[in-house]
Short mmCIF file of C-alpha atoms and ligand atoms in Angstrom, two decimals:
data_model
loop_
_atom_site.label_atom_id
_atom_site.label_comp_id
_atom_site.label_asym_id
_atom_site.label_seq_id
_atom_site.Cartn_x
_atom_site.Cartn_y
_atom_site.Cartn_z
CA MET U 531 111.32 96.63 119.26
CA ARG U 532 111.97 100.07 117.81
CA TYR U 533 112.40 100.19 114.06
CA PRO U 534 113.19 103.04 111.61
CA LYS U 535 110.43 104.36 109.32
CA GLN U 536 112.75 104.33 106.32
CA ILE U 537 115.59 102.00 105.46
CA ARG U 538 118.09 102.02 102.64
CA ARG U 539 117.83 98.68 100.94
CA TYR U 540 118.38 96.95 97.60
CA CYS U 541 115.35 96.98 95.28
CA PRO U 542 115.34 93.90 92.99
CA LYS U 543 113.19 95.70 90.42
CA CYS U 544 115.24 98.91 90.17
CA LYS U 545 118.43 96.85 90.66
CA LYS U 546 119.89 99.49 92.99
CA HIS U 547 119.69 100.68 96.57
CA THR U 548 116.77 102.99 97.40
CA THR U 549 115.39 104.52 100.61
CA GLN U 550 112.28 102.46 101.23
CA LYS U 551 109.27 103.23 103.41
CA VAL U 552 108.52 100.69 106.13
CA SER U 553 104.99 99.81 107.22
CA ILE U 554 103.41 96.80 108.88
CA TYR U 555 101.62 94.25 106.71
CA LYS U 556 98.04 93.53 107.74
CA ALA U 557 95.89 90.75 106.31
CA GLY U 558 92.89 91.87 104.30
CA LYS U 559 89.27 91.56 105.41
CA ARG U 560 87.86 88.04 105.03
CA ARG U 561 84.93 87.76 102.63
CA ALA U 562 82.09 85.56 103.86
CA SER U 563 81.21 84.69 100.26
CA ALA U 564 84.65 83.26 99.42
CA ILE U 565 84.56 79.53 98.57
CA GLY U 566 86.90 78.46 101.38
CA GLU U 567 84.94 80.47 103.92
CA ARG U 568 81.61 78.94 102.75
CA ARG U 569 83.05 75.41 102.78
CA HIS U 570 84.42 75.91 106.29
CA ALA U 571 81.05 77.21 107.53
CA GLU U 572 79.32 74.20 105.97
CA ASP U 573 81.78 71.77 107.63
CA LYS U 574 81.34 73.35 111.04
CA LYS U 575 77.54 73.17 110.88
CA GLY U 576 75.53 70.73 112.97
CA TYR U 577 76.31 68.24 115.74
CA GLY U 578 80.07 67.54 116.12
CA GLY U 579 80.89 70.28 113.71
CA GLN U 580 84.08 71.51 115.39
CA LYS U 581 86.77 69.84 113.24
CA PHE U 582 89.79 70.47 115.48
CA PRO U 583 90.04 71.39 119.19
CA LYS U 584 90.31 75.05 119.98
CA LEU U 585 93.75 75.99 121.34
CA ALA U 586 93.39 76.08 125.11
CA LYS U 587 97.01 76.92 125.85
CA PRO U 588 98.86 78.45 122.88
CA ALA U 589 102.59 77.69 122.77
CA LYS U 590 103.58 81.14 121.52
CA VAL U 591 103.21 84.34 123.48
CA THR U 592 104.02 86.63 120.57
CA LYS U 593 102.73 87.25 117.05
CA LYS U 594 104.92 87.70 114.01
CA VAL U 595 105.27 91.20 112.57
CA THR U 596 105.75 91.35 108.80
CA ARG U 597 107.31 94.55 107.50
CA LEU U 598 106.06 95.88 104.19
CA LEU U 599 108.70 97.85 102.30
CA THR U 600 107.67 100.26 99.55
CA CYS U 601 110.19 101.45 96.98
CA PRO U 602 109.58 105.13 96.11
CA ASP U 603 111.01 104.78 92.57
CA CYS U 604 108.99 101.84 91.22
CA LYS U 605 106.23 101.82 93.92
CA LYS U 606 106.71 98.08 94.29
CA LYS U 607 106.00 96.55 97.70
CA PHE U 608 108.12 93.86 99.31
CA ASN U 609 107.27 91.65 102.25
CA THR U 610 110.08 90.64 104.56
CA TYR U 611 110.37 87.71 106.93
CA GLY U 612 108.33 87.94 110.13
CA LEU U 613 109.86 89.10 113.39
CA ARG U 614 108.59 87.68 116.69
CA VAL U 615 108.33 90.65 119.01
CA LYS U 616 106.05 91.58 121.88
CA LYS U 617 105.92 95.22 120.86
CA PHE U 618 106.78 96.83 117.52
CA GLU U 619 107.02 100.58 117.17
CA PHE U 620 108.58 103.03 114.75
CA LEU U 621 111.34 105.43 115.69
CA THR U 622 110.23 109.04 115.77
CA ALA U 623 112.28 111.83 114.13
ZN1 ZN F 1872 112.33 100.00 93.07
#
């Protein structure tokens, strides 16, 4: 899918249409010291530690792409619904 770098869209904070910058949302780095991460590591430890079977044959062939829109006026960022596409690229020029 080819997508424009900027789109004109309504900003709920400014309460008007603005030309917003589009980028792709990426999840942050996982911290090993986070409580959920430590608990999961503890659960997986030892004999029979794998809690659920690893996916041998995933049903989906694509990953969702979440677009992150940034309003230039208020600098607020908005996530949009995910699009299932094999390839996501921005339009040039
Ligand atoms: Zn705004």
